[in-house]
Tab-separated table of C-alpha atoms and ligand atoms in Angstrom:
chain	number	residue	atom	x	y	z
A	955	MET	CA	31.205	-18.154	-0.196
A	956	SER	CA	27.333	-19.028	-1.745
A	957	ALA	CA	26.149	-17.690	-4.651
A	958	PRO	CA	23.443	-14.725	-4.095
A	959	ILE	CA	19.754	-15.097	-3.992
A	960	ILE	CA	19.381	-12.582	-6.879
A	961	VAL	CA	15.156	-11.945	-7.286
A	962	LEU	CA	13.301	-10.384	-9.862
A	963	GLY	CA	9.511	-8.935	-7.959
A	964	ILE	CA	6.863	-7.783	-10.425
A	965	GLU	CA	3.898	-6.262	-9.247
A	966	SER	CA	0.562	-6.133	-11.566
A	967	SER	CA	-2.164	-6.509	-8.959
A	968	CYS	CA	-4.261	-3.154	-9.260
A	969	ASP	CA	-2.750	0.336	-11.343
A	970	GLU	CA	0.976	-0.149	-11.236
A	971	THR	CA	2.828	-2.325	-13.536
A	972	ALA	CA	6.304	-2.078	-11.477
A	973	ALA	CA	8.985	-4.692	-11.426
A	974	ALA	CA	12.477	-4.053	-8.997
A	975	VAL	CA	15.547	-6.358	-8.378
A	976	LEU	CA	17.073	-7.033	-5.109
A	977	VAL	CA	20.472	-9.157	-5.053
A	978	ASP	CA	20.776	-10.584	-1.515
A	979	GLY	CA	18.212	-8.411	-0.268
A	980	VAL	CA	19.577	-5.400	-1.572
A	981	LEU	CA	17.934	-3.174	-4.304
A	982	ARG	CA	19.501	-2.184	-7.472
A	983	SER	CA	16.642	-1.598	-9.383
A	984	ASN	CA	12.431	-0.343	-9.021
A	985	VAL	CA	10.366	0.756	-11.690
A	986	ILE	CA	7.313	2.117	-12.091
A	987	ALA	CA	4.770	2.667	-14.781
A	988	GLY	CA	1.912	4.376	-13.767
A	989	GLN	CA	-1.902	3.902	-15.281
A	990	ASP	CA	-3.215	7.585	-16.267
A	991	VAL	CA	-6.115	6.284	-18.619
A	992	HIS	CA	-7.991	5.258	-14.829
A	993	ARG	CA	-8.227	8.824	-14.230
A	994	LEU	CA	-10.287	10.061	-16.872
A	995	TRP	CA	-13.305	6.970	-15.255
A	996	GLY	CA	-12.668	8.666	-11.349
A	997	GLY	CA	-11.683	4.872	-10.563
A	998	VAL	CA	-9.028	1.936	-12.089
A	999	VAL	CA	-11.530	0.328	-15.117
A	1000	PRO	CA	-10.412	-3.555	-15.250
A	1001	GLU	CA	-10.502	-3.593	-18.718
A	1002	LEU	CA	-8.330	-1.412	-18.663
A	1003	ALA	CA	-5.830	-1.541	-16.247
A	1004	SER	CA	-5.196	-4.847	-17.992
A	1005	ARG	CA	-4.806	-4.029	-21.454
A	1006	ALA	CA	-2.194	-1.072	-19.958
A	1007	HIS	CA	-0.581	-4.221	-18.382
A	1008	GLN	CA	0.156	-6.048	-20.979
A	1009	GLU	CA	1.703	-2.624	-22.579
A	1010	HIS	CA	4.100	-1.750	-19.445
A	1011	ILE	CA	5.270	-5.813	-18.680
A	1012	VAL	CA	8.203	-6.117	-21.131
A	1013	PRO	CA	10.140	-2.751	-20.958
A	1014	VAL	CA	9.542	-2.338	-17.166
A	1015	VAL	CA	10.782	-5.573	-16.670
A	1016	ASN	CA	13.193	-5.314	-18.996
A	1017	GLU	CA	14.810	-1.430	-17.269
A	1018	ALA	CA	14.588	-3.133	-13.615
A	1019	LEU	CA	17.173	-6.049	-15.478
A	1020	ARG	CA	19.272	-2.817	-17.609
A	1021	THR	CA	19.693	-0.846	-14.259
A	1022	ALA	CA	20.512	-3.439	-11.305
A	1023	GLY	CA	22.970	-4.087	-14.519
A	1024	VAL	CA	22.019	-8.167	-13.950
A	1025	GLN	CA	21.014	-10.800	-17.007
A	1026	LYS	CA	17.490	-12.622	-16.791
A	1027	ASN	CA	20.673	-15.535	-16.836
A	1028	GLU	CA	21.635	-14.818	-13.342
A	1029	LEU	CA	17.924	-14.832	-12.052
A	1030	SER	CA	17.641	-17.099	-8.702
A	1031	ALA	CA	13.985	-16.787	-9.125
A	1032	VAL	CA	10.560	-14.661	-10.122
A	1033	ALA	CA	8.545	-13.556	-7.654
A	1034	PHE	CA	5.588	-11.787	-8.703
A	1035	THR	CA	1.612	-10.690	-6.547
A	1036	GLN	CA	-0.328	-13.965	-6.550
A	1037	GLY	CA	-2.652	-11.529	-5.008
A	1038	PRO	CA	-5.030	-9.723	-3.532
A	1039	GLY	CA	-5.905	-7.514	-7.188
A	1040	LEU	CA	-7.954	-7.484	-9.445
A	1041	ILE	CA	-8.410	-10.940	-11.300
A	1042	GLY	CA	-7.397	-10.244	-15.352
A	1043	ALA	CA	-4.688	-7.266	-13.897
A	1044	LEU	CA	-3.117	-10.088	-11.980
A	1045	LEU	CA	-3.129	-12.702	-14.564
A	1046	VAL	CA	-0.774	-10.095	-16.366
A	1047	GLY	CA	1.807	-10.622	-13.959
A	1048	THR	CA	1.424	-14.602	-12.978
A	1049	CYS	CA	1.221	-15.624	-17.341
A	1050	PHE	CA	4.174	-13.232	-17.302
A	1051	ALA	CA	6.864	-14.611	-14.529
A	1052	ARG	CA	5.015	-18.559	-14.827
A	1053	SER	CA	7.076	-17.833	-18.845
A	1054	LEU	CA	10.320	-16.355	-17.295
A	1055	GLY	CA	10.484	-18.838	-14.922
A	1056	GLN	CA	10.293	-22.124	-16.941
A	1057	ALA	CA	12.302	-20.267	-20.061
A	1058	LEU	CA	15.157	-20.085	-17.252
A	1059	ASN	CA	14.239	-22.834	-14.927
A	1060	VAL	CA	14.632	-20.994	-11.793
A	1061	PRO	CA	11.121	-21.335	-8.377
A	1062	LEU	CA	8.862	-19.120	-8.598
A	1063	LEU	CA	7.769	-17.760	-5.955
A	1064	ALA	CA	3.805	-16.037	-5.281
A	1065	VAL	CA	4.084	-13.371	-3.232
A	1066	ASP	CA	0.630	-11.927	-0.835
A	1067	HIS	CA	0.423	-8.412	-1.696
A	1068	MET	CA	-0.747	-7.196	1.471
A	1069	GLN	CA	2.145	-9.772	2.847
A	1070	ALA	CA	4.755	-7.360	0.525
A	1071	HIS	CA	3.315	-4.749	1.544
A	1072	ILE	CA	4.567	-4.985	5.378
A	1073	LEU	CA	8.198	-6.631	4.011
A	1074	ALA	CA	8.130	-3.369	2.705
A	1075	HIS	CA	9.862	-2.273	5.829
A	1076	PHE	CA	13.160	-4.924	4.620
A	1077	ILE	CA	14.490	-3.710	1.867
A	1078	ARG	CA	17.430	-2.381	2.569
A	1079	ASP	CA	19.406	0.845	-0.289
A	1080	ASN	CA	21.771	3.474	-0.234
A	1081	GLU	CA	20.577	5.268	3.123
A	1082	GLU	CA	20.675	3.860	6.706
A	1083	ARG	CA	17.415	2.194	8.300
A	1084	GLU	CA	16.291	-0.416	10.619
A	1085	PRO	CA	14.183	-1.798	9.656
A	1086	PRO	CA	11.371	-3.571	12.905
A	1087	THR	CA	12.243	-6.479	15.440
A	1088	PHE	CA	10.014	-9.318	15.085
A	1089	PRO	CA	7.372	-9.149	17.485
A	1090	PHE	CA	5.345	-5.743	15.757
A	1091	LEU	CA	2.526	-4.516	15.035
A	1092	ASN	CA	1.668	-3.466	11.147
A	1093	LEU	CA	-0.713	-0.793	10.069
A	1094	THR	CA	-1.212	-1.986	6.461
A	1095	VAL	CA	-3.699	1.333	5.007
A	1096	SER	CA	-3.955	0.640	1.181
A	1097	GLY	CA	-6.912	1.196	-1.015
A	1098	GLY	CA	-8.181	-1.722	-0.998
A	1099	HIS	CA	-8.275	-2.805	2.293
A	1100	THR	CA	-6.479	-2.088	6.066
A	1101	LEU	CA	-5.500	-3.408	8.595
A	1102	VAL	CA	-3.804	-4.293	12.189
A	1103	VAL	CA	-1.398	-7.372	11.920
A	1104	LEU	CA	0.446	-8.532	14.278
A	1105	VAL	CA	3.878	-9.145	12.464
A	1106	ARG	CA	5.318	-12.327	14.343
A	1107	GLY	CA	8.069	-13.234	11.811
A	1108	PRO	CA	8.662	-12.760	7.107
A	1109	LEU	CA	5.669	-15.678	6.759
A	1110	ASP	CA	4.181	-15.139	9.422
A	1111	MET	CA	1.592	-13.192	10.182
A	1112	GLU	CA	-1.897	-12.824	12.295
A	1113	VAL	CA	-4.179	-10.128	11.197
A	1114	LEU	CA	-6.257	-9.036	14.348
A	1115	GLY	CA	-8.778	-6.234	13.263
A	1116	SER	CA	-10.061	-4.825	9.261
A	1117	THR	CA	-11.950	-2.493	8.128
A	1118	LEU	CA	-15.605	-4.685	8.092
A	1119	ASP	CA	-16.990	-2.494	4.743
A	1120	ASP	CA	-14.913	0.700	2.776
A	1121	ALA	CA	-10.286	0.726	2.892
A	1122	ALA	CA	-8.657	4.336	4.268
A	1123	GLY	CA	-7.578	4.373	0.554
A	1124	GLU	CA	-10.985	4.147	-0.262
A	1125	ALA	CA	-12.007	6.587	2.295
A	1126	PHE	CA	-9.656	9.524	0.659
A	1127	ASP	CA	-10.696	8.648	-2.491
A	1128	LYS	CA	-13.982	8.002	-2.953
A	1129	GLY	CA	-14.374	12.017	-0.491
A	1130	ALA	CA	-12.305	13.686	-3.103
A	1131	LYS	CA	-14.521	12.317	-6.270
A	1132	VAL	CA	-17.218	14.314	-4.478
A	1133	LEU	CA	-14.852	17.760	-3.855
A	1134	GLY	CA	-14.631	16.828	-8.332
A	1135	LEU	CA	-10.528	15.762	-7.722
A	1136	PRO	CA	-9.762	13.753	-10.453
A	1137	TYR	CA	-8.250	9.622	-9.513
A	1138	PRO	CA	-6.713	8.780	-7.411
A	1139	GLY	CA	-7.536	11.369	-4.410
A	1140	GLY	CA	-5.464	11.089	-1.202
A	1141	PRO	CA	-2.498	12.733	-2.763
A	1142	LEU	CA	-4.316	15.491	-3.675
A	1143	VAL	CA	-6.381	15.679	-0.230
A	1144	ASP	CA	-3.099	15.863	1.535
A	1145	GLN	CA	-1.675	17.960	0.056
A	1146	LEU	CA	-4.717	21.148	-0.220
A	1147	ALA	CA	-5.648	19.822	3.170
A	1148	ARG	CA	-1.971	20.865	4.523
A	1149	THR	CA	-3.942	24.814	4.248
A	1150	GLY	CA	-7.661	24.494	5.989
A	1151	ASP	CA	-8.789	24.499	9.820
A	1152	PRO	CA	-8.763	20.418	10.583
A	1153	LYS	CA	-11.307	21.320	12.842
A	1154	ARG	CA	-13.856	23.703	11.081
A	1155	PHE	CA	-16.497	19.782	10.203
A	1156	LYS	CA	-17.331	17.605	12.053
A	1157	LEU	CA	-17.152	14.619	10.843
A	1158	PRO	CA	-18.710	11.339	13.001
A	1159	MET	CA	-16.411	8.649	14.266
A	1160	PRO	CA	-17.971	5.134	14.588
A	1161	ALA	CA	-18.120	3.008	16.990
A	1162	ILE	CA	-16.588	-0.883	16.081
A	1163	ALA	CA	-16.001	-2.956	19.045
A	1164	GLY	CA	-12.545	-4.220	18.830
A	1165	LEU	CA	-10.074	-3.431	16.234
A	1166	ASN	CA	-12.022	-3.308	13.487
A	1167	MET	CA	-12.664	-0.445	11.988
A	1168	SER	CA	-15.730	0.792	9.499
A	1169	PHE	CA	-15.250	3.645	6.925
A	1170	SER	CA	-18.234	4.193	6.024
A	1171	GLY	CA	-20.401	7.095	7.812
A	1172	VAL	CA	-17.257	8.545	7.080
A	1173	LYS	CA	-18.555	8.549	4.031
A	1174	THR	CA	-21.945	9.069	4.027
A	1175	ALA	CA	-21.671	11.755	6.410
A	1176	PHE	CA	-18.848	14.058	3.777
A	1177	ASN	CA	-21.485	13.137	1.277
A	1178	ASP	CA	-23.801	14.832	2.389
A	1179	LEU	CA	-22.238	17.478	4.128
A	1180	VAL	CA	-20.577	18.742	0.812
A	1181	ARG	CA	-23.540	17.951	-0.771
A	1182	ASN	CA	-25.608	20.672	1.084
A	1183	GLY	CA	-23.367	23.451	1.697
A	1184	ILE	CA	-23.417	24.025	-1.933
A	1185	ALA	CA	-27.328	23.685	-2.232
A	1186	ARG	CA	-27.188	26.698	0.141
A	1187	ASP	CA	-24.408	28.624	-0.670
A	1188	PRO	CA	-22.521	27.747	-5.171
A	1189	GLY	CA	-19.843	28.494	-3.316
A	1190	PHE	CA	-19.558	26.264	-0.910
A	1191	LEU	CA	-16.915	24.577	-2.155
A	1192	GLU	CA	-14.305	26.654	-3.603
A	1193	ARG	CA	-13.962	28.299	-0.087
A	1194	GLU	CA	-13.939	25.158	2.110
A	1195	LEU	CA	-12.519	22.774	0.214
A	1196	PRO	CA	-8.850	23.630	1.729
A	1197	ASN	CA	-10.262	23.258	5.048
A	1198	LEU	CA	-13.522	19.743	3.653
A	1199	CYS	CA	-10.041	18.552	2.955
A	1200	ALA	CA	-8.292	19.222	6.544
A	1201	SER	CA	-11.333	17.227	8.122
A	1202	LEU	CA	-12.069	14.849	5.901
A	1203	GLN	CA	-8.669	13.001	6.110
A	1204	GLN	CA	-7.693	14.250	9.964
A	1205	CYS	CA	-11.082	11.572	10.386
A	1206	ILE	CA	-9.961	8.668	8.925
A	1207	VAL	CA	-6.730	9.344	10.738
A	1208	ASP	CA	-8.107	10.126	13.465
A	1209	ILE	CA	-9.855	6.252	13.241
A	1210	LEU	CA	-6.929	4.740	12.485
A	1211	LEU	CA	-4.528	5.757	15.079
A	1212	ARG	CA	-7.163	5.168	18.278
A	1213	LYS	CA	-6.853	1.260	16.433
A	1214	LEU	CA	-3.267	1.360	16.331
A	1215	GLN	CA	-3.423	2.741	19.607
A	1216	LYS	CA	-5.531	-0.041	20.961
A	1217	ALA	CA	-3.679	-2.301	19.618
A	1218	GLY	CA	-0.310	-1.701	21.213
A	1219	ARG	CA	-2.150	-1.020	24.334
A	1220	THR	CA	-3.885	-4.093	24.242
A	1221	LEU	CA	-1.036	-7.037	23.205
A	1222	GLY	CA	1.404	-4.975	25.024
A	1223	ILE	CA	3.741	-4.264	22.038
A	1224	GLN	CA	5.662	-1.270	21.758
A	1225	ARG	CA	6.866	-2.176	17.925
A	1226	ILE	CA	4.356	-0.636	15.661
A	1227	ALA	CA	5.480	-0.076	12.122
A	1228	MET	CA	3.005	1.721	8.687
A	1229	SER	CA	2.720	0.562	5.558
A	1230	GLY	CA	0.652	0.456	1.848
A	1231	GLY	CA	-0.162	3.366	0.227
A	1232	VAL	CA	-2.247	5.586	2.307
A	1233	SER	CA	0.795	6.315	5.495
A	1234	ALA	CA	2.011	8.187	2.457
A	1235	ASN	CA	0.027	9.912	4.004
A	1236	SER	CA	1.354	13.398	5.488
A	1237	ALA	CA	-1.237	14.017	8.490
A	1238	LEU	CA	-1.020	10.227	9.010
A	1239	ARG	CA	2.739	9.987	9.051
A	1240	THR	CA	4.040	13.098	11.855
A	1241	GLN	CA	0.331	12.130	14.128
A	1242	LEU	CA	1.426	8.430	14.132
A	1243	ALA	CA	4.969	9.824	14.799
A	1244	ALA	CA	3.752	12.267	17.671
A	1245	LEU	CA	1.600	9.265	19.018
A	1246	ALA	CA	4.661	6.868	18.891
A	1247	GLU	CA	6.870	9.853	20.983
A	1248	ARG	CA	3.770	9.771	23.661
A	1249	GLU	CA	2.968	6.091	23.813
A	1250	GLY	CA	6.386	5.219	24.213
A	1251	TRP	CA	6.641	3.275	20.468
A	1252	GLN	CA	9.343	2.978	18.188
A	1253	ALA	CA	8.085	3.400	15.078
A	1254	HIS	CA	9.240	2.858	12.074
A	1255	ILE	CA	7.344	4.104	8.324
A	1256	PRO	CA	8.358	3.344	4.811
A	1257	PRO	CA	10.301	5.310	2.938
A	1258	PHE	CA	8.182	7.131	0.425
A	1259	ALA	CA	8.398	5.069	-2.501
A	1260	TYR	CA	8.282	1.544	-0.427
A	1261	CYS	CA	4.658	3.243	0.672
A	1262	THR	CA	2.232	2.362	-2.017
A	1263	ASP	CA	2.184	-0.465	-5.200
A	1264	ASN	CA	5.643	-1.654	-5.830
A	1265	GLY	CA	7.947	-3.933	-7.341
A	1266	ALA	CA	11.196	-3.729	-4.718
A	1267	MET	CA	8.589	-5.183	-1.771
A	1268	VAL	CA	7.915	-8.224	-3.654
A	1269	ALA	CA	10.908	-9.206	-4.801
A	1270	MET	CA	11.752	-8.410	-0.784
A	1271	ALA	CA	8.448	-10.706	0.092
A	1272	GLY	CA	10.355	-12.969	-3.543
A	1273	HIS	CA	13.585	-12.633	-1.110
A	1274	PHE	CA	11.574	-14.440	2.097
A	1275	LEU	CA	10.577	-17.355	0.353
A	1276	PHE	CA	13.289	-18.505	-1.414
A	1277	GLN	CA	14.716	-18.639	1.605
A	1278	ALA	CA	11.940	-20.034	3.331
A	1279	LYS	CA	12.260	-22.419	0.128
A	1280	GLN	CA	8.093	-21.821	-0.459
A	1281	PHE	CA	8.340	-22.518	-3.982
A	1282	ALA	CA	5.330	-21.844	-5.742
A	1283	GLN	CA	4.313	-24.468	-9.110
A	1284	LEU	CA	4.775	-23.730	-12.364
A	1285	ASP	CA	1.033	-23.656	-13.170
A	1286	THR	CA	0.185	-20.947	-10.227
A	1287	VAL	CA	-2.953	-18.635	-10.401
A	1288	PRO	CA	-3.993	-15.883	-9.044
A	1289	HIS	CA	-5.909	-15.540	-6.516
A	1290	PRO	CA	-7.737	-12.452	-6.248
A	1291	ARG	CA	-9.385	-12.027	-2.933
B	743	KG4	O1	-1.204	0.741	-1.804
B	743	KG4	P1	-1.265	1.584	-2.974
B	743	KG4	O2	-0.857	2.377	-3.850
B	743	KG4	O3	-2.417	0.410	-3.011
B	743	KG4	C1	-3.556	-0.236	-2.671
B	743	KG4	O4	-2.912	-1.664	-2.680
B	743	KG4	O5	-4.305	-0.297	-3.214
B	743	KG4	O6	-2.643	2.486	-1.573
B	743	KG4	C2	-3.459	3.387	-2.888
B	743	KG4	C3	-4.211	3.318	-2.262
B	743	KG4	C4	-5.261	5.085	-3.106
B	743	KG4	O7	-6.174	4.818	-2.010
B	743	KG4	C5	-4.694	6.857	-2.553
B	743	KG4	O8	-5.789	7.575	-3.277
B	743	KG4	C6	-3.724	6.409	-1.752
B	743	KG4	O9	-3.037	5.336	-1.672
B	743	KG4	N1	-3.047	6.901	-1.130
B	743	KG4	C7	-2.957	8.296	0.438
B	743	KG4	C8	-2.152	8.664	-0.376
B	743	KG4	N2	-0.843	8.867	-1.436
B	743	KG4	C9	-1.249	7.254	-1.523
B	743	KG4	N3	-3.992	8.851	0.824
B	743	KG4	C10	-3.569	9.529	1.621
B	743	KG4	N4	-2.331	10.555	1.285
B	743	KG4	C11	-1.551	10.524	0.574
B	743	KG4	N5	0.108	10.649	0.526
B	744	ZN	ZN1	-1.275	-1.717	-2.947
């Protein structure tokens, strides 16, 4: 029997410091430390993010190893997010992984954050879940990216379309900011929208060819809607808050699902998946499931904890890189873009 593949995965691309341990592709621990400091500033402050990663990385990695019941010297490899992300934040994870890999004399696995979001579908834990079979289409929706990806294999992916401006998560967060909600606004818009009417306010649908998308027009229209509303009536925001959230959310969901539908039909692919932080959105999840039913698709969405940034997806991507013997050099550097 060959030795188990034990991978430590470290994520530090934005504002979560996270680490996880996978043994032969099965998740043994998944630890995450968020960063509340950014709330005060209404968005992620890169310098503060780097400092918080420096504070959190040692305790988070130790906790991931401890709860997994794995000793450092049992690790087969150390995986880390190489990019894209904030340079200072990525540097903390990269330098830590490099030192640990060197100290333990095990290979380094340099993970692409967007690939990791997709490979989150393959994390195995205590729950029974069928991962998508290849090839499949993945809608990757996060705070920094919005992509339609053709996934041919774990390490063979092609971007078919992307946003031309803001990411879907940014559209949620910027809209929330106009409403006076704290960062990150996406989850709050989701929550408030539950009691709102998504048809109350009409926002413009962008006309972008192919599988690309745009969210800047929605952002501007939403901004104008809120500001003009408040100028006319000081009670507007308080009265309409759930309706504003529901209308913004519906417009973003419509943009995403129309492109996904187009991609599925154009390529004739019926296995559709979604991942990234915005895939935690409840309206997007239910409406994707309904669309899948109508189109005869098999739809896959990872559990909530693997949608937003986490160490498990980095370890999972690392596991595939290890199997493919795609190791990184010890002097490897972050790739912010
Ligand atoms: O993937 P992620 O954790 O980090 C990045 O790689 O960017 O995604 C974070 C984004 C943020 O914009 C956040 O507002 C959004 O995901 N998000 C949501 C929800 N949960 C997280 N957006 C809408 N509804 C949610 N429930
Ligand atoms: Zn992410």
